[in-house]
Amino acid sequence: MSDLLSSLNPSQREAVLHFEGPALVVAGAGSGKTRTVVHRIAYLLRERRVYPAEILAVTFTNKAAGEMKERLEKMVGRSARDLWVTTFHAAAVRILRTYGEYVGLKPGFVIYDEDDQNTLLKEVLKELELEAKPGPFRSMIDRIKNRGAGLAEYMREAPDFIGGVPRDVAAEVYRRYQNSLRMQGALDFNDLLLLTIELFEQHPEVLHKVQQRARFIHVDEYQDTNPVQYRLTRLLAGERPNLMVVGDPDQSIYGFRNADINNILDFTKDYPGARVIRLEENYRSSSSILRVANAVIEKNALRLEKVLRPTKPGGEPVRLYRAPNAREEAAFVAREIVKLGGYQQVAVLYRTNAQSRLLEEHLRRANVPVRLVGAVGFFERREIKDLLAYGRVAVNPDDSINLRRIVNTPPRGIGATTVARLVEHAQKTGITVFEAFRAAEQVISRPQQVQAFVRLLDELMEAAFESGPTAFFQRVLEQTGFREALKQEPDGEDRLQNVEELLRAAQDWEEEEGGSLADFLDSVALTAKAEEPQGDAPVEAVTLMTLHNAKGLEFPTVFLVGLEENLLPHRNSLHRLEDLEEERRLFYVGITRAQERLYLSYAEERETYGKREYTRPSRFLQDIPQDLLKEVGAFGDGETRVLSQARPEPKPRTQPAEFKGGEKVKHPKFGSGTVVAAMGGEVTVMFPGVGLKRLAVKFAGLERLE
């Protein structure tokens, strides 16, 4: 046991030694939560003699799952291979591949990504003769499914118009989209979890089998779970839960993806008597950075009490730069980075992708190499999606979206008019598009090219079940003239290199994981954009990314730019307390990415929607005591002004002078609470045990407690 516990602090040790029953581990930023989970699993295996096959650990990314597996293999050896370390979606795919027929799934179902969803939605909109873009409808579909409430319930609260069409028409878009998915033997990402829940609820015998495979459950980043993931976790945990959830409400930043912070805040209500363990020792950031982080996040009401304690003493002061405009802000960042050197140790974080352009421009002008996170992912590049489409059709010929993608890729003389007539025939007769292709001689006068294409697909379908992914893609390249077609394109050399990289990725996957073409396609579908390797980025490069993409990462030096009202907090978050608090958490996440050096900056003028506008510093900067910041000049040379001497943020005339937010108050009925917002003669107060209450200051009878 000594080797398991000797490197842990007392709180980590308490979490590791927890055996049965529910437990909530409130793990602050940089507090070693992954180490704690890994050691806890090793403890179950080595000291409690739990079978590896009875342990499930759920993370939010494939990368995190892979890192956890690697660390466990080093600690417990080969038995780690029998552990179920996975993501929610990967676990759902595994369950549905085994038991999907219980809910009407065909064995070869395919998983549609955003691009496939958009293509399908465009077809639905065309069928309904709607001149609308697919984006708003895809967002609507995601919200409906992530909430798990169903179409009817969502539509009761939906706005009158969605995507420019009445909501009853939008509901018909949803229904036709779902019907098209089923016709093509396809699921989108959200269906994976919803169908798994349906499977468990309708077939308790299947749930019981899976529960036997998951007696001890760990869920990482629990604050990021949405209602559907919450329901799935509750079902798996069952009536006698050995469930340990790990997370930090202060880092809940994915509300736009329907993550529900209440899942973690209410854990002890869901599981009365659950043990609560707080990991507050921070191993990442210097003391000066943590003081700023704590000062910011303590202003939020929707949180579990926690204070990060540094293990690194002292540290450089947090620097603040006030730029006259956005260009000068970008120039300042570039100058400081050149002075610092060590480009791979630096990250520049911002609220929106649009902010990256000026930063890229000034960094490249200063000959600083850049790695831009959030650009087009490898698996989204056209030539890669084309090759993957061949694989998807070979596994599931009913997939008409990918069938139409490859029908004339590379060109083989099958025109759009021919395809349209075959699709129309399929719709009229109620058959699949591929079946219509097979019957081409009954529909078109010159079916030879279509018949040759069908023969090619028949051969590839056979190859899909006889060979692994590497051999399959090589066969596609040989039999279709794919390489030769790419060579004719202006950027053909780059695209050919991407094709070779796909072959290497398939070969690496076969060596590490093994399995069929269908298994490889599942693996690709479950790989998030943010996890894809940036193969063309220089190693010695500054990382540019949004605050959302920075979650889970750390860098010796961090520049956090654009700290202005309407950017951070974002203009869309100013109307609801919950959204405003999430923006503050986003700022907190950015601060806690920094290990040694942190720069904060804002511009007094910025171009927005083509117009130059004067800005105000973010209200979150006012949360930081002045003595924790060192304001620097344009060339970073020493202290100049303190924040209070900068252009102050004007208060709305209607805001009550006596309340700004953060005050402790007492109400005659609701008891003690904390003011979390004040505007227009009203305050919003968080009362423990009661919740949020909006009160008119004039009549509320609030008494200040300090």
Coordinates of N, CA and C in Angstrom, one line a residue, residues 197-395:
I197 N -30.1 4.8 -23.3 CA -31.1 4.9 -22.2 C -32.4 4.2 -22.5
E198 N -32.8 4.3 -23.7 CA -34.1 3.6 -24.2 C -33.9 2.1 -24.0
L199 N -32.7 1.6 -24.4 CA -32.4 0.2 -24.3 C -32.5 -0.2 -22.8
F200 N -31.8 0.5 -21.9 CA -31.8 0.2 -20.5 C -33.2 0.2 -19.9
E201 N -34.0 1.3 -20.2 CA -35.3 1.4 -19.6 C -36.3 0.4 -20.1
Q202 N -36.2 0.0 -21.4 CA -37.1 -1.0 -21.9 C -36.7 -2.4 -21.7
H203 N -35.4 -2.6 -21.4 CA -34.9 -4.0 -21.3 C -34.0 -4.1 -20.1
P204 N -34.6 -4.1 -18.9 CA -33.9 -4.2 -17.6 C -32.9 -5.3 -17.5
E205 N -33.2 -6.4 -18.3 CA -32.2 -7.5 -18.3 C -30.9 -7.1 -18.9
V206 N -30.9 -6.3 -19.9 CA -29.7 -5.8 -20.6 C -29.0 -4.8 -19.6
L207 N -29.7 -3.9 -18.9 CA -29.1 -3.0 -17.9 C -28.4 -3.9 -16.9
H208 N -29.1 -4.9 -16.4 CA -28.5 -5.7 -15.3 C -27.1 -6.3 -15.8
K209 N -27.1 -6.8 -17.1 CA -25.8 -7.4 -17.6 C -24.7 -6.3 -17.6
V210 N -25.1 -5.1 -18.0 CA -24.1 -4.0 -18.1 C -23.7 -3.6 -16.7
Q211 N -24.6 -3.6 -15.8 CA -24.3 -3.2 -14.4 C -23.3 -4.2 -13.8
Q212 N -23.4 -5.5 -14.2 CA -22.4 -6.4 -13.7 C -21.0 -6.1 -14.2
R213 N -21.0 -5.5 -15.4 CA -19.7 -5.1 -16.0 C -19.2 -3.8 -15.4
A214 N -20.0 -3.1 -14.7 CA -19.7 -1.8 -14.2 C -20.1 -1.6 -12.7
R215 N -19.5 -2.4 -11.8 CA -19.9 -2.4 -10.4 C -19.3 -1.2 -9.7
F216 N -18.1 -0.8 -10.1 CA -17.5 0.4 -9.5 C -17.3 1.4 -10.7
I217 N -18.0 2.5 -10.5 CA -18.1 3.5 -11.6 C -17.4 4.8 -11.2
H218 N -16.5 5.4 -12.1 CA -15.9 6.7 -11.9 C -16.3 7.6 -13.0
V219 N -16.8 8.8 -12.8 CA -17.1 9.7 -13.8 C -16.3 11.0 -13.6
D220 N -15.4 11.3 -14.5 CA -14.6 12.5 -14.5 C -15.3 13.7 -15.1
E221 N -14.9 14.9 -14.7 CA -15.5 16.1 -15.2 C -17.1 16.1 -15.0
Y222 N -17.5 15.7 -13.9 CA -19.0 15.5 -13.7 C -19.8 16.8 -13.9
Q223 N -19.1 17.9 -13.6 CA -19.8 19.2 -13.8 C -20.2 19.5 -15.2
D224 N -19.6 18.7 -16.2 CA -19.9 19.0 -17.6 C -20.9 18.0 -18.2
T225 N -21.5 17.2 -17.3 CA -22.5 16.3 -17.8 C -23.8 17.0 -18.1
N226 N -24.5 16.6 -19.2 CA -25.8 17.1 -19.5 C -26.9 16.2 -19.0
P227 N -28.2 16.6 -19.1 CA -29.3 15.7 -18.6 C -29.3 14.3 -19.0
V228 N -28.9 14.1 -20.3 CA -28.9 12.7 -20.8 C -27.7 11.9 -20.2
Q229 N -26.5 12.5 -20.1 CA -25.4 11.8 -19.4 C -25.7 11.5 -18.0
Y230 N -26.4 12.5 -17.3 CA -26.8 12.3 -15.9 C -27.7 11.1 -15.8
R231 N -28.7 11.0 -16.7 CA -29.7 9.8 -16.6 C -29.0 8.5 -16.8
L232 N -28.0 8.5 -17.8 CA -27.3 7.3 -18.1 C -26.4 6.9 -16.9
T233 N -25.8 7.8 -16.3 CA -25.0 7.5 -15.1 C -25.9 7.0 -13.9
R234 N -27.1 7.6 -13.7 CA -28.0 7.1 -12.7 C -28.4 5.7 -13.0
L235 N -28.7 5.4 -14.2 CA -29.1 4.0 -14.6 C -28.0 3.0 -14.3
L236 N -26.8 3.3 -14.7 CA -25.7 2.4 -14.5 C -25.4 2.2 -13.1
A237 N -25.5 3.3 -12.3 CA -25.2 3.2 -10.8 C -26.2 2.3 -10.1
G238 N -27.4 2.4 -10.5 CA -28.4 1.5 -9.9 C -28.8 1.9 -8.5
E239 N -29.4 0.9 -7.8 CA -30.0 1.2 -6.4 C -28.9 1.1 -5.4
R240 N -27.8 0.4 -5.6 CA -26.7 0.3 -4.6 C -25.4 0.9 -5.3
P241 N -25.4 2.2 -5.4 CA -24.3 2.8 -6.2 C -22.9 2.8 -5.6
N242 N -22.0 2.2 -6.3 CA -20.6 2.4 -6.0 C -20.1 3.4 -7.0
L243 N -20.5 4.7 -6.8 CA -20.3 5.7 -7.8 C -19.4 6.8 -7.2
M244 N -18.3 7.1 -7.9 CA -17.4 8.2 -7.5 C -17.4 9.2 -8.7
V245 N -17.9 10.4 -8.4 CA -17.8 11.4 -9.4 C -16.8 12.4 -9.0
V246 N -16.1 12.9 -10.0 CA -15.0 13.9 -9.8 C -15.2 15.1 -10.7
G247 N -15.1 16.3 -10.1 CA -15.3 17.5 -10.9 C -15.2 18.7 -10.0
D248 N -15.4 19.9 -10.7 CA -15.3 21.2 -10.1 C -16.3 22.1 -10.6
P249 N -17.4 22.5 -9.9 CA -18.4 23.4 -10.4 C -17.8 24.7 -10.9
D250 N -16.6 25.1 -10.3 CA -16.0 26.4 -10.7 C -15.4 26.3 -12.2
Q251 N -15.4 25.1 -12.7 CA -14.9 24.9 -14.1 C -16.0 24.4 -15.0
S252 N -17.2 24.6 -14.7 CA -18.4 24.3 -15.5 C -18.6 25.4 -16.6
I253 N -18.2 25.1 -17.8 CA -18.2 26.2 -18.8 C -18.9 25.8 -20.1
Y254 N -19.6 24.7 -20.1 CA -20.2 24.2 -21.3 C -21.7 24.2 -21.3
G255 N -22.3 25.3 -20.7 CA -23.7 25.4 -20.7 C -24.3 25.4 -22.1
F256 N -23.6 26.0 -23.1 CA -24.1 26.1 -24.5 C -24.2 24.7 -25.1
R257 N -23.6 23.7 -24.5 CA -23.7 22.3 -24.9 C -24.7 21.5 -24.0
N258 N -25.5 22.3 -23.2 CA -26.5 21.8 -22.3 C -25.9 21.1 -21.1
A259 N -24.6 21.3 -20.8 CA -24.1 20.8 -19.5 C -24.9 21.5 -18.4
D260 N -25.2 20.7 -17.3 CA -26.0 21.2 -16.2 C -25.2 21.2 -14.9
I261 N -24.8 22.4 -14.4 CA -24.0 22.5 -13.2 C -24.7 21.9 -12.0
N262 N -26.0 21.8 -12.1 CA -26.8 21.3 -10.9 C -26.6 19.8 -10.7
N263 N -26.1 19.1 -11.8 CA -25.8 17.7 -11.6 C -24.8 17.5 -10.5
I264 N -23.7 18.3 -10.4 CA -22.7 18.2 -9.4 C -23.1 18.9 -8.1
L265 N -23.8 20.1 -8.3 CA -24.2 20.8 -7.1 C -25.2 20.0 -6.2
D266 N -26.0 19.2 -6.9 CA -27.1 18.4 -6.2 C -26.7 17.0 -6.0
F267 N -25.4 16.6 -6.1 CA -25.1 15.2 -6.0 C -25.5 14.6 -4.6
T268 N -25.2 15.4 -3.5 CA -25.6 14.9 -2.2 C -27.1 14.8 -2.0
K269 N -27.9 15.5 -2.8 CA -29.3 15.3 -2.7 C -29.7 14.1 -3.4
D270 N -29.1 13.8 -4.6 CA -29.3 12.5 -5.3 C -28.9 11.3 -4.5
Y271 N -27.8 11.5 -3.8 CA -27.2 10.4 -3.0 C -27.0 10.8 -1.6
P272 N -28.0 10.8 -0.8 CA -27.9 11.3 0.6 C -26.9 10.4 1.3
G273 N -26.0 11.0 2.1 CA -25.0 10.3 2.8 C -23.7 10.1 2.0
A274 N -23.7 10.6 0.8 CA -22.5 10.5 0.0 C -21.3 11.2 0.7
R275 N -20.1 10.6 0.6 CA -18.9 11.2 1.1 C -18.5 12.4 0.2
V276 N -18.1 13.5 0.7 CA -17.6 14.6 0.0 C -16.2 14.9 0.3
I277 N -15.3 14.9 -0.7 CA -13.9 15.0 -0.4 C -13.4 16.2 -1.3
R278 N -12.7 17.2 -0.7 CA -12.3 18.3 -1.4 C -10.7 18.3 -1.7
L279 N -10.4 18.4 -3.0 CA -8.9 18.5 -3.3 C -8.6 20.0 -3.6
E280 N -7.9 20.6 -2.7 CA -7.7 22.0 -2.7 C -6.2 22.4 -2.9
E281 N -5.3 21.5 -2.8 CA -3.9 21.8 -3.0 C -3.6 21.8 -4.5
N282 N -3.1 22.9 -5.0 CA -2.9 23.1 -6.4 C -1.4 22.9 -6.7
Y283 N -1.1 22.1 -7.6 CA 0.3 21.7 -8.0 C 0.7 22.4 -9.3
R284 N -0.1 23.3 -9.8 CA 0.1 23.8 -11.2 C 0.6 25.2 -11.1
S285 N -0.1 26.1 -10.4 CA 0.1 27.6 -10.6 C 0.9 28.2 -9.4
S286 N 1.5 29.3 -9.6 CA 2.2 30.0 -8.5 C 1.2 30.6 -7.6
S287 N 1.6 31.0 -6.4 CA 0.8 31.6 -5.4 C 0.1 32.9 -5.9
S288 N 0.9 33.7 -6.7 CA 0.3 35.0 -7.1 C -0.8 34.8 -8.1
I289 N -0.7 33.7 -9.0 CA -1.8 33.4 -9.9 C -3.0 32.9 -9.2
L290 N -2.8 32.0 -8.2 CA -3.9 31.5 -7.5 C -4.7 32.5 -6.6
R291 N -4.0 33.5 -6.1 CA -4.7 34.6 -5.4 C -5.7 35.3 -6.3
V292 N -5.2 35.5 -7.5 CA -6.1 36.2 -8.5 C -7.3 35.2 -8.8
A293 N -7.0 34.0 -9.0 CA -8.1 33.0 -9.4 C -9.1 32.9 -8.3
N294 N -8.7 32.8 -7.0 CA -9.6 32.7 -5.9 C -10.4 34.0 -5.7
A295 N -9.8 35.1 -6.0 CA -10.5 36.4 -5.8 C -11.7 36.5 -6.9
V296 N -11.4 36.0 -8.0 CA -12.4 36.0 -9.1 C -13.6 35.1 -8.8
I297 N -13.3 33.8 -8.5 CA -14.3 32.8 -8.5 C -15.2 32.9 -7.2
E298 N -14.7 33.5 -6.1 CA -15.5 33.6 -4.9 C -16.7 34.5 -5.1
K299 N -16.7 35.3 -6.2 CA -17.9 36.1 -6.4 C -19.1 35.3 -6.9
N300 N -18.9 34.1 -7.4 CA -20.0 33.3 -7.9 C -20.8 32.7 -6.7
A301 N -22.1 32.6 -6.9 CA -23.0 32.0 -5.9 C -23.2 30.5 -6.2
L302 N -23.2 30.1 -7.5 CA -23.5 28.7 -7.8 C -22.2 27.9 -7.8
R303 N -21.8 27.5 -6.6 CA -20.6 26.8 -6.5 C -20.6 26.0 -5.2
L304 N -19.6 25.1 -5.0 CA -19.3 24.4 -3.8 C -18.1 25.1 -3.2
E305 N -18.2 25.4 -1.9 CA -17.1 26.2 -1.2 C -15.8 25.4 -1.4
K306 N -14.7 26.2 -1.8 CA -13.4 25.6 -2.0 C -12.4 26.7 -2.3
V307 N -11.2 26.6 -1.7 CA -10.2 27.6 -1.9 C -8.9 26.9 -2.3
L308 N -8.4 27.2 -3.5 CA -7.2 26.6 -4.0 C -6.0 27.1 -3.1
R309 N -5.2 26.1 -2.7 CA -4.0 26.4 -1.9 C -2.7 26.1 -2.7
P310 N -1.8 27.0 -2.8 CA -0.6 26.8 -3.7 C 0.4 25.9 -3.0
T311 N 1.0 25.0 -3.8 CA 2.2 24.3 -3.3 C 3.5 24.9 -3.8
K312 N 3.3 25.9 -4.8 CA 4.5 26.7 -5.3 C 4.4 28.0 -4.6
P313 N 5.4 28.4 -3.9 CA 5.4 29.7 -3.2 C 5.7 30.8 -4.2
G314 N 5.2 32.0 -3.8 CA 5.6 33.3 -4.5 C 5.1 33.3 -6.0
G315 N 6.1 33.6 -6.8 CA 5.8 33.7 -8.2 C 5.8 35.1 -8.7
E316 N 5.9 35.3 -10.0 CA 5.9 36.6 -10.6 C 4.5 37.2 -10.5
P317 N 4.4 38.6 -10.4 CA 3.0 39.2 -10.3 C 2.3 39.0 -11.5
V318 N 1.0 39.0 -11.4 CA 0.1 38.9 -12.6 C 0.1 40.3 -13.3
R319 N 0.4 40.4 -14.5 CA 0.6 41.6 -15.3 C -0.7 42.0 -16.0
L320 N -1.0 43.3 -16.0 CA -2.2 43.8 -16.7 C -1.8 44.8 -17.7
Y321 N -2.3 44.7 -18.9 CA -1.9 45.7 -19.9 C -3.2 46.3 -20.5
R322 N -3.3 47.7 -20.5 CA -4.4 48.4 -21.1 C -4.0 48.9 -22.4
A323 N -4.5 48.4 -23.5 CA -4.1 48.8 -24.9 C -5.1 49.9 -25.4
P324 N -4.6 50.8 -26.2 CA -5.4 51.8 -26.8 C -6.4 51.3 -27.8
N325 N -6.0 50.1 -28.4 CA -6.9 49.5 -29.4 C -6.5 48.0 -29.5
A326 N -7.3 47.3 -30.3 CA -7.1 45.8 -30.4 C -5.7 45.5 -31.1
R327 N -5.4 46.4 -32.1 CA -4.1 46.1 -32.8 C -2.9 46.3 -31.9
E328 N -3.0 47.3 -31.0 CA -1.9 47.5 -30.1 C -1.8 46.4 -29.0
E329 N -3.0 45.9 -28.7 CA -3.0 44.7 -27.8 C -2.3 43.5 -28.4
A330 N -2.6 43.2 -29.7 CA -1.9 42.1 -30.4 C -0.4 42.4 -30.5
A331 N 0.0 43.6 -30.8 CA 1.4 44.0 -30.9 C 2.1 43.8 -29.6
F332 N 1.5 44.2 -28.5 CA 2.1 44.0 -27.2 C 2.3 42.5 -26.9
V333 N 1.3 41.6 -27.2 CA 1.4 40.2 -27.0 C 2.6 39.7 -27.8
A334 N 2.7 40.1 -29.1 CA 3.8 39.6 -29.9 C 5.2 40.0 -29.3
R335 N 5.3 41.3 -28.9 CA 6.6 41.8 -28.4 C 7.0 41.0 -27.1
E336 N 6.1 40.8 -26.2 CA 6.4 40.1 -25.0 C 6.8 38.7 -25.2
I337 N 6.1 38.0 -26.2 CA 6.4 36.6 -26.5 C 7.8 36.5 -27.1
V338 N 8.2 37.5 -28.0 CA 9.6 37.5 -28.5 C 10.6 37.6 -27.4
K339 N 10.3 38.5 -26.4 CA 11.3 38.7 -25.3 C 11.4 37.4 -24.5
L340 N 10.3 36.7 -24.3 CA 10.3 35.5 -23.4 C 10.9 34.3 -24.1
G341 N 10.7 34.1 -25.4 CA 11.2 33.0 -26.1 C 10.5 31.7 -25.6
G342 N 11.0 30.5 -25.9 CA 10.4 29.3 -25.5 C 9.0 29.2 -26.0
Y343 N 8.8 29.4 -27.3 CA 7.4 29.5 -27.8 C 6.4 28.4 -27.5
Q344 N 6.9 27.2 -27.4 CA 6.0 26.1 -27.1 C 5.5 26.1 -25.7
Q345 N 6.0 27.0 -24.8 CA 5.6 27.1 -23.5 C 4.5 28.2 -23.3
V346 N 4.1 28.8 -24.4 CA 3.2 30.0 -24.3 C 1.9 29.7 -25.0
A347 N 0.8 30.1 -24.4 CA -0.5 30.1 -24.9 C -1.2 31.4 -24.9
V348 N -1.9 31.8 -25.9 CA -2.7 33.0 -26.0 C -4.2 32.6 -26.0
L349 N -4.9 33.0 -25.0 CA -6.3 32.5 -24.9 C -7.3 33.7 -25.1
Y350 N -8.4 33.5 -25.8 CA -9.4 34.5 -26.1 C -10.8 33.9 -26.1
R351 N -11.8 34.8 -26.1 CA -13.2 34.3 -25.9 C -13.8 33.8 -27.2
T352 N -13.5 34.5 -28.3 CA -14.1 34.1 -29.6 C -13.0 33.9 -30.7
N353 N -13.3 33.0 -31.6 CA -12.3 32.6 -32.7 C -12.0 33.9 -33.5
A354 N -12.9 34.8 -33.6 CA -12.6 36.0 -34.4 C -11.4 36.8 -33.9
Q355 N -11.1 36.7 -32.6 CA -10.0 37.4 -32.1 C -8.6 36.9 -32.5
S356 N -8.6 35.8 -33.1 CA -7.3 35.2 -33.4 C -6.6 35.9 -34.6
R357 N -7.4 36.5 -35.5 CA -6.8 37.0 -36.7 C -5.7 38.1 -36.5
L358 N -6.0 39.1 -35.6 CA -5.0 40.1 -35.3 C -3.8 39.5 -34.6
L359 N -4.0 38.6 -33.7 CA -2.9 37.9 -33.0 C -2.0 37.1 -34.0
E360 N -2.6 36.4 -34.8 CA -1.9 35.6 -35.9 C -1.0 36.6 -36.7
E361 N -1.7 37.7 -37.1 CA -1.0 38.6 -38.0 C 0.2 39.2 -37.4
H362 N 0.1 39.7 -36.1 CA 1.3 40.3 -35.4 C 2.3 39.3 -35.0
L363 N 1.9 38.1 -34.7 CA 2.9 37.0 -34.3 C 3.7 36.6 -35.6
R364 N 3.0 36.4 -36.7 CA 3.8 36.0 -37.9 C 4.7 37.1 -38.4
R365 N 4.2 38.4 -38.2 CA 5.1 39.5 -38.6 C 6.3 39.6 -37.7
A366 N 6.2 39.1 -36.5 CA 7.4 39.0 -35.6 C 8.1 37.7 -35.7
N367 N 7.8 36.9 -36.8 CA 8.5 35.6 -37.0 C 8.3 34.6 -35.9
V368 N 7.1 34.7 -35.3 CA 6.8 33.8 -34.2 C 5.9 32.7 -34.8
P369 N 6.3 31.4 -34.8 CA 5.5 30.3 -35.3 C 4.2 30.1 -34.4
V370 N 3.1 29.8 -35.1 CA 1.8 29.7 -34.4 C 1.2 28.4 -34.6
R371 N 0.6 27.8 -33.6 CA -0.2 26.6 -33.7 C -1.7 27.1 -33.3
L372 N -2.5 27.1 -34.3 CA -3.9 27.5 -34.1 C -4.8 26.3 -33.8
V373 N -5.3 26.2 -32.6 CA -6.2 25.2 -32.3 C -7.7 25.6 -32.6
G374 N -8.4 24.7 -33.3 CA -9.7 25.0 -33.7 C -9.9 25.2 -35.2
A375 N -8.7 25.0 -35.9 CA -8.8 25.1 -37.4 C -9.4 23.8 -37.9
V376 N -9.5 23.6 -39.2 CA -10.1 22.4 -39.8 C -9.4 21.2 -39.4
G377 N -10.1 20.2 -38.7 CA -9.5 19.0 -38.2 C -9.1 18.1 -39.3
F378 N -8.1 17.2 -39.0 CA -7.6 16.3 -40.0 C -8.7 15.5 -40.6
F379 N -9.6 14.9 -39.8 CA -10.7 14.0 -40.3 C -11.8 14.8 -40.9
E380 N -11.7 16.1 -41.0 CA -12.7 16.9 -41.7 C -12.2 17.4 -43.0
R381 N -11.0 17.1 -43.4 CA -10.5 17.5 -44.7 C -11.2 16.8 -45.8
R382 N -11.4 17.4 -46.9 CA -12.3 16.9 -47.9 C -11.8 15.5 -48.4
E383 N -10.5 15.3 -48.7 CA -10.1 14.1 -49.3 C -10.2 12.9 -48.2
I384 N -10.0 13.3 -46.9 CA -10.1 12.3 -45.9 C -11.6 11.9 -45.7
K385 N -12.5 12.8 -45.7 CA -13.9 12.5 -45.6 C -14.4 11.7 -46.8
D386 N -13.8 12.0 -48.0 CA -14.2 11.2 -49.2 C -13.8 9.7 -49.0
L387 N -12.6 9.5 -48.5 CA -12.1 8.1 -48.3 C -12.9 7.4 -47.2
L388 N -13.2 8.1 -46.1 CA -14.0 7.5 -45.1 C -15.4 7.2 -45.5
A389 N -15.9 8.1 -46.5 CA -17.3 7.8 -47.0 C -17.3 6.5 -47.7
Y390 N -16.3 6.1 -48.5 CA -16.2 4.8 -49.1 C -16.3 3.7 -48.1
G391 N -15.6 3.9 -46.9 CA -15.7 2.9 -45.9 C -17.1 2.8 -45.3
R392 N -17.7 3.9 -45.1 CA -19.1 3.9 -44.4 C -20.1 3.3 -45.3
V393 N -20.0 3.5 -46.7 CA -21.0 2.9 -47.6 C -20.7 1.4 -47.7
A394 N -19.4 1.0 -47.7 CA -19.1 -0.4 -47.7 C -19.7 -1.2 -46.5
V395 N -19.7 -0.5 -45.3 CA -20.2 -1.1 -44.1 C -21.7 -1.1 -44.1

